[in-house]
Amino acid sequence: MTKLFGPKKVWLKAAPLIFCCSQSSSADWKDTFQYHGFISQNFVLSSENKFYGESEKGSFDFTEAGFNLSLRPLTRLGLAAQVLYRRAGELEDEEVRLDYGVVDFTALEAVEVRAGLRLGRVKNPLGLYNETRDVAFTRPSIFLPQSIYFDRTRNFALSSDGGQAYGEYESPIGAFSLRVNVGVPTVDKSLEGLTFGRNRPGELNGKLSYLGQLLYEYQSGLVRLAFTTASAHASYDSTRNDLLQDGEFRFQPYIFSAQYNGERLSLTAEYAIRDTNLKGFGPLFPNVTTTSESYYFQGAYRLTEEIEALVRYDVYYSNIGDRYGGKFERQTNRPGSSRFAKDWTVGVRWDITSNWMARAEYHRVHGTGWLSDTENPDPKALDPDWDLFALELSFRF
């Protein structure tokens, strides 16, 4: 059975997305055609607060399904695409959308060096898990650490319409890869609610944005180190009788990632500093710049060939100048607990077969900083100390 840890798990990074396309030298392009799919159904129960539907009563409103395919009609030209169905409570409308779709041109390929260009809807290499976050088999838990991988702004971070230049170099001390994305991110009501506190009559639209990641891997993934940064932009177009004026939104994260993958033990840590700048919205929404901080430490251990246990500590502060929201509460009369979150997570994974997987996990959370305003419109009604339990059943082919 395929192991999840250690150098033998190279499939983990490439197979689910078929993102880079096979480097087949076959004269028949039909031999390069591949297709894969997956579906996951989840159950979410919370002691208080809503997360993915009416979770206080128990919610099944979290479903993911995807189908991807790839082929290489020419030795240096690859095509890959994935459609995704996702239902996530009130966080995301139930729909089928293009998750990614790229034309991949390999401009340079040698024994130690590879470089090329991808055009289309490109996944953003943000941290270690963003590119494969929707495929249950490739993420470490049912819910990724929310301090780094916010579900409430998932679509904004997930992909962009534009292009990606990439380069890879296999050196005597390890493999280096650099990816640079230029494109327009997806903006939806979740980002608007987070930015303004509620949906406004105007429209928030994505603008040309930039992202880059430098990744180092030692011994085929035994050790992975990465640095990611981005400059994401959006603009607000006001309407008649709108209390806001035309304004600009800029989001700039700096993410440091480290991971060790042994035969049984995997250790992961990520740390992020994010600058958010809002300007031009008029006197009712003054210009503001805030810096948030987040990090997590995670350990996973394979008890047997089929059973894996996980523990994680995850921390998020929306403003490092007011970590626990005291100033924010005095100024806005909104609870300070909405400005941070500390989450202890324990979980277990069972690989029933190579195609079926089941998971269970428990979260003990202090703070409501990463809960969605869309699902929880009244912050004063939220309980700052709450529990979250989730079950997941996944199938892939």
JSON list of N, CA, C and O in Angstrom, two decimals, residues 47-91:
[
{"chain": "A", "resi": 47, "resn": "SER", "atom": "N", "xyz": [-20.40, 22.83, 19.20]},
{"chain": "A", "resi": 47, "resn": "SER", "atom": "CA", "xyz": [-21.13, 23.07, 20.45]},
{"chain": "A", "resi": 47, "resn": "SER", "atom": "C", "xyz": [-21.88, 24.39, 20.40]},
{"chain": "A", "resi": 47, "resn": "SER", "atom": "O", "xyz": [-22.98, 24.52, 20.92]},
{"chain": "A", "resi": 48, "resn": "GLU", "atom": "N", "xyz": [-21.26, 25.40, 19.80]},
{"chain": "A", "resi": 48, "resn": "GLU", "atom": "CA", "xyz": [-21.86, 26.71, 19.55]},
{"chain": "A", "resi": 48, "resn": "GLU", "atom": "C", "xyz": [-21.33, 27.19, 18.21]},
{"chain": "A", "resi": 48, "resn": "GLU", "atom": "O", "xyz": [-20.41, 26.60, 17.63]},
{"chain": "A", "resi": 49, "resn": "ASN", "atom": "N", "xyz": [-21.90, 28.29, 17.68]},
{"chain": "A", "resi": 49, "resn": "ASN", "atom": "CA", "xyz": [-21.44, 28.94, 16.46]},
{"chain": "A", "resi": 49, "resn": "ASN", "atom": "C", "xyz": [-21.67, 28.05, 15.23]},
{"chain": "A", "resi": 49, "resn": "ASN", "atom": "O", "xyz": [-21.76, 26.83, 15.35]},
{"chain": "A", "resi": 50, "resn": "LYS", "atom": "N", "xyz": [-21.76, 28.67, 14.07]},
{"chain": "A", "resi": 50, "resn": "LYS", "atom": "CA", "xyz": [-22.01, 27.95, 12.83]},
{"chain": "A", "resi": 50, "resn": "LYS", "atom": "C", "xyz": [-20.72, 27.81, 12.03]},
{"chain": "A", "resi": 50, "resn": "LYS", "atom": "O", "xyz": [-19.97, 28.78, 11.85]},
{"chain": "A", "resi": 51, "resn": "PHE", "atom": "N", "xyz": [-20.49, 26.60, 11.54]},
{"chain": "A", "resi": 51, "resn": "PHE", "atom": "CA", "xyz": [-19.34, 26.34, 10.68]},
{"chain": "A", "resi": 51, "resn": "PHE", "atom": "C", "xyz": [-19.76, 25.30, 9.65]},
{"chain": "A", "resi": 51, "resn": "PHE", "atom": "O", "xyz": [-20.02, 24.15, 9.98]},
{"chain": "A", "resi": 52, "resn": "TYR", "atom": "N", "xyz": [-19.89, 25.73, 8.41]},
{"chain": "A", "resi": 52, "resn": "TYR", "atom": "CA", "xyz": [-20.38, 24.87, 7.33]},
{"chain": "A", "resi": 52, "resn": "TYR", "atom": "C", "xyz": [-21.81, 24.43, 7.58]},
{"chain": "A", "resi": 52, "resn": "TYR", "atom": "O", "xyz": [-22.10, 23.25, 7.71]},
{"chain": "A", "resi": 53, "resn": "GLY", "atom": "N", "xyz": [-22.70, 25.38, 7.66]},
{"chain": "A", "resi": 53, "resn": "GLY", "atom": "CA", "xyz": [-24.11, 25.07, 7.83]},
{"chain": "A", "resi": 53, "resn": "GLY", "atom": "C", "xyz": [-24.57, 25.16, 9.27]},
{"chain": "A", "resi": 53, "resn": "GLY", "atom": "O", "xyz": [-23.90, 25.73, 10.13]},
{"chain": "A", "resi": 54, "resn": "GLU", "atom": "N", "xyz": [-25.73, 24.57, 9.55]},
{"chain": "A", "resi": 54, "resn": "GLU", "atom": "CA", "xyz": [-26.31, 24.58, 10.90]},
{"chain": "A", "resi": 54, "resn": "GLU", "atom": "C", "xyz": [-25.60, 23.53, 11.76]},
{"chain": "A", "resi": 54, "resn": "GLU", "atom": "O", "xyz": [-26.19, 22.55, 12.20]},
{"chain": "A", "resi": 55, "resn": "SER", "atom": "N", "xyz": [-24.32, 23.78, 12.00]},
{"chain": "A", "resi": 55, "resn": "SER", "atom": "CA", "xyz": [-23.48, 22.78, 12.67]},
{"chain": "A", "resi": 55, "resn": "SER", "atom": "C", "xyz": [-23.85, 22.56, 14.13]},
{"chain": "A", "resi": 55, "resn": "SER", "atom": "O", "xyz": [-23.50, 21.53, 14.71]},
{"chain": "A", "resi": 56, "resn": "GLU", "atom": "N", "xyz": [-24.56, 23.51, 14.75]},
{"chain": "A", "resi": 56, "resn": "GLU", "atom": "CA", "xyz": [-24.97, 23.32, 16.14]},
{"chain": "A", "resi": 56, "resn": "GLU", "atom": "C", "xyz": [-25.96, 22.16, 16.28]},
{"chain": "A", "resi": 56, "resn": "GLU", "atom": "O", "xyz": [-26.07, 21.55, 17.34]},
{"chain": "A", "resi": 57, "resn": "LYS", "atom": "N", "xyz": [-26.66, 21.88, 15.18]},
{"chain": "A", "resi": 57, "resn": "LYS", "atom": "CA", "xyz": [-27.59, 20.76, 15.17]},
{"chain": "A", "resi": 57, "resn": "LYS", "atom": "C", "xyz": [-27.01, 19.54, 14.46]},
{"chain": "A", "resi": 57, "resn": "LYS", "atom": "O", "xyz": [-27.63, 18.49, 14.42]},
{"chain": "A", "resi": 58, "resn": "GLY", "atom": "N", "xyz": [-25.83, 19.72, 13.87]},
{"chain": "A", "resi": 58, "resn": "GLY", "atom": "CA", "xyz": [-25.23, 18.68, 13.06]},
{"chain": "A", "resi": 58, "resn": "GLY", "atom": "C", "xyz": [-25.50, 18.95, 11.59]},
{"chain": "A", "resi": 58, "resn": "GLY", "atom": "O", "xyz": [-26.66, 19.04, 11.18]},
{"chain": "A", "resi": 59, "resn": "SER", "atom": "N", "xyz": [-24.47, 19.14, 10.79]},
{"chain": "A", "resi": 59, "resn": "SER", "atom": "CA", "xyz": [-24.64, 19.54, 9.40]},
{"chain": "A", "resi": 59, "resn": "SER", "atom": "C", "xyz": [-23.94, 18.58, 8.45]},
{"chain": "A", "resi": 59, "resn": "SER", "atom": "O", "xyz": [-22.79, 18.18, 8.68]},
{"chain": "A", "resi": 60, "resn": "PHE", "atom": "N", "xyz": [-24.63, 18.24, 7.36]},
{"chain": "A", "resi": 60, "resn": "PHE", "atom": "CA", "xyz": [-24.05, 17.48, 6.27]},
{"chain": "A", "resi": 60, "resn": "PHE", "atom": "C", "xyz": [-23.78, 18.37, 5.06]},
{"chain": "A", "resi": 60, "resn": "PHE", "atom": "O", "xyz": [-23.55, 17.88, 3.95]},
{"chain": "A", "resi": 61, "resn": "ASP", "atom": "N", "xyz": [-23.79, 19.69, 5.27]},
{"chain": "A", "resi": 61, "resn": "ASP", "atom": "CA", "xyz": [-23.65, 20.65, 4.18]},
{"chain": "A", "resi": 61, "resn": "ASP", "atom": "C", "xyz": [-22.20, 20.92, 3.80]},
{"chain": "A", "resi": 61, "resn": "ASP", "atom": "O", "xyz": [-21.80, 22.08, 3.57]},
{"chain": "A", "resi": 62, "resn": "PHE", "atom": "N", "xyz": [-21.39, 19.89, 3.76]},
{"chain": "A", "resi": 62, "resn": "PHE", "atom": "CA", "xyz": [-20.01, 20.03, 3.32]},
{"chain": "A", "resi": 62, "resn": "PHE", "atom": "C", "xyz": [-19.67, 18.83, 2.43]},
{"chain": "A", "resi": 62, "resn": "PHE", "atom": "O", "xyz": [-19.43, 17.73, 2.90]},
{"chain": "A", "resi": 63, "resn": "THR", "atom": "N", "xyz": [-19.72, 19.07, 1.13]},
{"chain": "A", "resi": 63, "resn": "THR", "atom": "CA", "xyz": [-19.49, 18.04, 0.13]},
{"chain": "A", "resi": 63, "resn": "THR", "atom": "C", "xyz": [-18.50, 18.56, -0.91]},
{"chain": "A", "resi": 63, "resn": "THR", "atom": "O", "xyz": [-18.60, 19.71, -1.35]},
{"chain": "A", "resi": 64, "resn": "GLU", "atom": "N", "xyz": [-17.56, 17.71, -1.31]},
{"chain": "A", "resi": 64, "resn": "GLU", "atom": "CA", "xyz": [-16.59, 18.06, -2.34]},
{"chain": "A", "resi": 64, "resn": "GLU", "atom": "C", "xyz": [-16.52, 16.94, -3.36]},
{"chain": "A", "resi": 64, "resn": "GLU", "atom": "O", "xyz": [-16.50, 15.77, -3.00]},
{"chain": "A", "resi": 65, "resn": "ALA", "atom": "N", "xyz": [-16.47, 17.30, -4.64]},
{"chain": "A", "resi": 65, "resn": "ALA", "atom": "CA", "xyz": [-16.31, 16.30, -5.69]},
{"chain": "A", "resi": 65, "resn": "ALA", "atom": "C", "xyz": [-15.58, 16.96, -6.85]},
{"chain": "A", "resi": 65, "resn": "ALA", "atom": "O", "xyz": [-15.81, 18.14, -7.17]},
{"chain": "A", "resi": 66, "resn": "GLY", "atom": "N", "xyz": [-14.68, 16.21, -7.47]},
{"chain": "A", "resi": 66, "resn": "GLY", "atom": "CA", "xyz": [-13.92, 16.77, -8.58]},
{"chain": "A", "resi": 66, "resn": "GLY", "atom": "C", "xyz": [-13.57, 15.71, -9.61]},
{"chain": "A", "resi": 66, "resn": "GLY", "atom": "O", "xyz": [-13.51, 14.52, -9.31]},
{"chain": "A", "resi": 67, "resn": "PHE", "atom": "N", "xyz": [-13.36, 16.18, -10.83]},
{"chain": "A", "resi": 67, "resn": "PHE", "atom": "CA", "xyz": [-12.92, 15.31, -11.91]},
{"chain": "A", "resi": 67, "resn": "PHE", "atom": "C", "xyz": [-11.85, 16.05, -12.69]},
{"chain": "A", "resi": 67, "resn": "PHE", "atom": "O", "xyz": [-12.04, 17.20, -13.10]},
{"chain": "A", "resi": 68, "resn": "ASN", "atom": "N", "xyz": [-10.68, 15.42, -12.87]},
{"chain": "A", "resi": 68, "resn": "ASN", "atom": "CA", "xyz": [-9.61, 16.06, -13.61]},
{"chain": "A", "resi": 68, "resn": "ASN", "atom": "C", "xyz": [-9.07, 15.16, -14.69]},
{"chain": "A", "resi": 68, "resn": "ASN", "atom": "O", "xyz": [-9.19, 13.93, -14.62]},
{"chain": "A", "resi": 69, "resn": "LEU", "atom": "N", "xyz": [-8.50, 15.78, -15.70]},
{"chain": "A", "resi": 69, "resn": "LEU", "atom": "CA", "xyz": [-7.90, 15.03, -16.80]},
{"chain": "A", "resi": 69, "resn": "LEU", "atom": "C", "xyz": [-6.70, 15.78, -17.34]},
{"chain": "A", "resi": 69, "resn": "LEU", "atom": "O", "xyz": [-6.57, 17.00, -17.14]},
{"chain": "A", "resi": 70, "resn": "SER", "atom": "N", "xyz": [-5.81, 15.04, -18.01]},
{"chain": "A", "resi": 70, "resn": "SER", "atom": "CA", "xyz": [-4.62, 15.64, -18.60]},
{"chain": "A", "resi": 70, "resn": "SER", "atom": "C", "xyz": [-4.19, 14.82, -19.79]},
{"chain": "A", "resi": 70, "resn": "SER", "atom": "O", "xyz": [-4.45, 13.61, -19.88]},
{"chain": "A", "resi": 71, "resn": "LEU", "atom": "N", "xyz": [-3.53, 15.48, -20.71]},
{"chain": "A", "resi": 71, "resn": "LEU", "atom": "CA", "xyz": [-2.91, 14.79, -21.83]},
{"chain": "A", "resi": 71, "resn": "LEU", "atom": "C", "xyz": [-1.78, 15.65, -22.37]},
{"chain": "A", "resi": 71, "resn": "LEU", "atom": "O", "xyz": [-1.71, 16.85, -22.10]},
{"chain": "A", "resi": 72, "resn": "ARG", "atom": "N", "xyz": [-0.88, 15.01, -23.12]},
{"chain": "A", "resi": 72, "resn": "ARG", "atom": "CA", "xyz": [0.26, 15.71, -23.69]},
{"chain": "A", "resi": 72, "resn": "ARG", "atom": "C", "xyz": [0.28, 15.44, -25.19]},
{"chain": "A", "resi": 72, "resn": "ARG", "atom": "O", "xyz": [0.86, 14.46, -25.66]},
{"chain": "A", "resi": 73, "resn": "PRO", "atom": "N", "xyz": [-0.39, 16.30, -25.96]},
{"chain": "A", "resi": 73, "resn": "PRO", "atom": "CA", "xyz": [-0.43, 16.08, -27.40]},
{"chain": "A", "resi": 73, "resn": "PRO", "atom": "C", "xyz": [0.92, 16.21, -28.08]},
{"chain": "A", "resi": 73, "resn": "PRO", "atom": "O", "xyz": [1.15, 15.60, -29.12]},
{"chain": "A", "resi": 74, "resn": "LEU", "atom": "N", "xyz": [1.80, 17.03, -27.51]},
{"chain": "A", "resi": 74, "resn": "LEU", "atom": "CA", "xyz": [3.16, 17.18, -28.01]},
{"chain": "A", "resi": 74, "resn": "LEU", "atom": "C", "xyz": [4.13, 16.99, -26.84]},
{"chain": "A", "resi": 74, "resn": "LEU", "atom": "O", "xyz": [3.75, 17.16, -25.68]},
{"chain": "A", "resi": 75, "resn": "THR", "atom": "N", "xyz": [5.35, 16.64, -27.15]},
{"chain": "A", "resi": 75, "resn": "THR", "atom": "CA", "xyz": [6.32, 16.36, -26.09]},
{"chain": "A", "resi": 75, "resn": "THR", "atom": "C", "xyz": [6.47, 17.52, -25.13]},
{"chain": "A", "resi": 75, "resn": "THR", "atom": "O", "xyz": [6.60, 17.33, -23.93]},
{"chain": "A", "resi": 76, "resn": "ARG", "atom": "N", "xyz": [6.42, 18.75, -25.63]},
{"chain": "A", "resi": 76, "resn": "ARG", "atom": "CA", "xyz": [6.61, 19.93, -24.79]},
{"chain": "A", "resi": 76, "resn": "ARG", "atom": "C", "xyz": [5.31, 20.67, -24.49]},
{"chain": "A", "resi": 76, "resn": "ARG", "atom": "O", "xyz": [5.35, 21.76, -23.93]},
{"chain": "A", "resi": 77, "resn": "LEU", "atom": "N", "xyz": [4.19, 20.10, -24.87]},
{"chain": "A", "resi": 77, "resn": "LEU", "atom": "CA", "xyz": [2.92, 20.78, -24.64]},
{"chain": "A", "resi": 77, "resn": "LEU", "atom": "C", "xyz": [1.96, 19.87, -23.90]},
{"chain": "A", "resi": 77, "resn": "LEU", "atom": "O", "xyz": [1.67, 18.75, -24.34]},
{"chain": "A", "resi": 78, "resn": "GLY", "atom": "N", "xyz": [1.46, 20.34, -22.76]},
{"chain": "A", "resi": 78, "resn": "GLY", "atom": "CA", "xyz": [0.52, 19.57, -21.96]},
{"chain": "A", "resi": 78, "resn": "GLY", "atom": "C", "xyz": [-0.76, 20.35, -21.69]},
{"chain": "A", "resi": 78, "resn": "GLY", "atom": "O", "xyz": [-0.76, 21.59, -21.69]},
{"chain": "A", "resi": 79, "resn": "LEU", "atom": "N", "xyz": [-1.85, 19.63, -21.50]},
{"chain": "A", "resi": 79, "resn": "LEU", "atom": "CA", "xyz": [-3.13, 20.22, -21.17]},
{"chain": "A", "resi": 79, "resn": "LEU", "atom": "C", "xyz": [-3.65, 19.55, -19.90]},
{"chain": "A", "resi": 79, "resn": "LEU", "atom": "O", "xyz": [-3.54, 18.33, -19.76]},
{"chain": "A", "resi": 80, "resn": "ALA", "atom": "N", "xyz": [-4.21, 20.33, -18.99]},
{"chain": "A", "resi": 80, "resn": "ALA", "atom": "CA", "xyz": [-4.76, 19.77, -17.76]},
{"chain": "A", "resi": 80, "resn": "ALA", "atom": "C", "xyz": [-5.91, 20.64, -17.27]},
{"chain": "A", "resi": 80, "resn": "ALA", "atom": "O", "xyz": [-5.87, 21.87, -17.41]},
{"chain": "A", "resi": 81, "resn": "ALA", "atom": "N", "xyz": [-6.94, 20.00, -16.71]},
{"chain": "A", "resi": 81, "resn": "ALA", "atom": "CA", "xyz": [-8.09, 20.75, -16.20]},
{"chain": "A", "resi": 81, "resn": "ALA", "atom": "C", "xyz": [-8.79, 19.94, -15.13]},
{"chain": "A", "resi": 81, "resn": "ALA", "atom": "O", "xyz": [-8.70, 18.71, -15.10]},
{"chain": "A", "resi": 82, "resn": "GLN", "atom": "N", "xyz": [-9.48, 20.66, -14.24]},
{"chain": "A", "resi": 82, "resn": "GLN", "atom": "CA", "xyz": [-10.29, 20.01, -13.22]},
{"chain": "A", "resi": 82, "resn": "GLN", "atom": "C", "xyz": [-11.55, 20.82, -12.98]},
{"chain": "A", "resi": 82, "resn": "GLN", "atom": "O", "xyz": [-11.50, 22.05, -12.85]},
{"chain": "A", "resi": 83, "resn": "VAL", "atom": "N", "xyz": [-12.70, 20.14, -12.95]},
{"chain": "A", "resi": 83, "resn": "VAL", "atom": "CA", "xyz": [-13.95, 20.78, -12.54]},
{"chain": "A", "resi": 83, "resn": "VAL", "atom": "C", "xyz": [-14.25, 20.33, -11.12]},
{"chain": "A", "resi": 83, "resn": "VAL", "atom": "O", "xyz": [-13.95, 19.19, -10.73]},
{"chain": "A", "resi": 84, "resn": "LEU", "atom": "N", "xyz": [-14.83, 21.22, -10.35]},
{"chain": "A", "resi": 84, "resn": "LEU", "atom": "CA", "xyz": [-15.05, 20.97, -8.93]},
{"chain": "A", "resi": 84, "resn": "LEU", "atom": "C", "xyz": [-16.48, 21.32, -8.54]},
{"chain": "A", "resi": 84, "resn": "LEU", "atom": "O", "xyz": [-16.98, 22.38, -8.91]},
{"chain": "A", "resi": 85, "resn": "TYR", "atom": "N", "xyz": [-17.11, 20.41, -7.83]},
{"chain": "A", "resi": 85, "resn": "TYR", "atom": "CA", "xyz": [-18.39, 20.69, -7.19]},
{"chain": "A", "resi": 85, "resn": "TYR", "atom": "C", "xyz": [-18.13, 20.85, -5.70]},
{"chain": "A", "resi": 85, "resn": "TYR", "atom": "O", "xyz": [-17.44, 20.02, -5.09]},
{"chain": "A", "resi": 86, "resn": "ARG", "atom": "N", "xyz": [-18.69, 21.89, -5.10]},
{"chain": "A", "resi": 86, "resn": "ARG", "atom": "CA", "xyz": [-18.45, 22.12, -3.68]},
{"chain": "A", "resi": 86, "resn": "ARG", "atom": "C", "xyz": [-19.69, 22.72, -3.04]},
{"chain": "A", "resi": 86, "resn": "ARG", "atom": "O", "xyz": [-20.26, 23.69, -3.55]},
{"chain": "A", "resi": 87, "resn": "ARG", "atom": "N", "xyz": [-20.10, 22.13, -1.92]},
{"chain": "A", "resi": 87, "resn": "ARG", "atom": "CA", "xyz": [-21.18, 22.67, -1.10]},
{"chain": "A", "resi": 87, "resn": "ARG", "atom": "C", "xyz": [-20.60, 22.86, 0.29]},
{"chain": "A", "resi": 87, "resn": "ARG", "atom": "O", "xyz": [-20.07, 21.94, 0.89]},
{"chain": "A", "resi": 88, "resn": "ALA", "atom": "N", "xyz": [-20.65, 24.09, 0.80]},
{"chain": "A", "resi": 88, "resn": "ALA", "atom": "CA", "xyz": [-20.01, 24.40, 2.08]},
{"chain": "A", "resi": 88, "resn": "ALA", "atom": "C", "xyz": [-20.87, 25.35, 2.88]},
{"chain": "A", "resi": 88, "resn": "ALA", "atom": "O", "xyz": [-20.52, 26.52, 3.11]},
{"chain": "A", "resi": 89, "resn": "GLY", "atom": "N", "xyz": [-22.02, 24.87, 3.35]},
{"chain": "A", "resi": 89, "resn": "GLY", "atom": "CA", "xyz": [-22.90, 25.71, 4.15]},
{"chain": "A", "resi": 89, "resn": "GLY", "atom": "C", "xyz": [-23.24, 26.99, 3.41]},
{"chain": "A", "resi": 89, "resn": "GLY", "atom": "O", "xyz": [-23.54, 26.98, 2.22]},
{"chain": "A", "resi": 90, "resn": "GLU", "atom": "N", "xyz": [-23.16, 28.11, 4.11]},
{"chain": "A", "resi": 90, "resn": "GLU", "atom": "CA", "xyz": [-23.40, 29.41, 3.48]},
{"chain": "A", "resi": 90, "resn": "GLU", "atom": "C", "xyz": [-22.12, 30.06, 3.00]},
{"chain": "A", "resi": 90, "resn": "GLU", "atom": "O", "xyz": [-22.15, 31.16, 2.44]},
{"chain": "A", "resi": 91, "resn": "LEU", "atom": "N", "xyz": [-20.98, 29.39, 3.20]},
{"chain": "A", "resi": 91, "resn": "LEU", "atom": "CA", "xyz": [-19.71, 29.95, 2.76]},
{"chain": "A", "resi": 91, "resn": "LEU", "atom": "C", "xyz": [-19.59, 30.00, 1.25]},
{"chain": "A", "resi": 91, "resn": "LEU", "atom": "O", "xyz": [-18.94, 30.87, 0.69]}
]
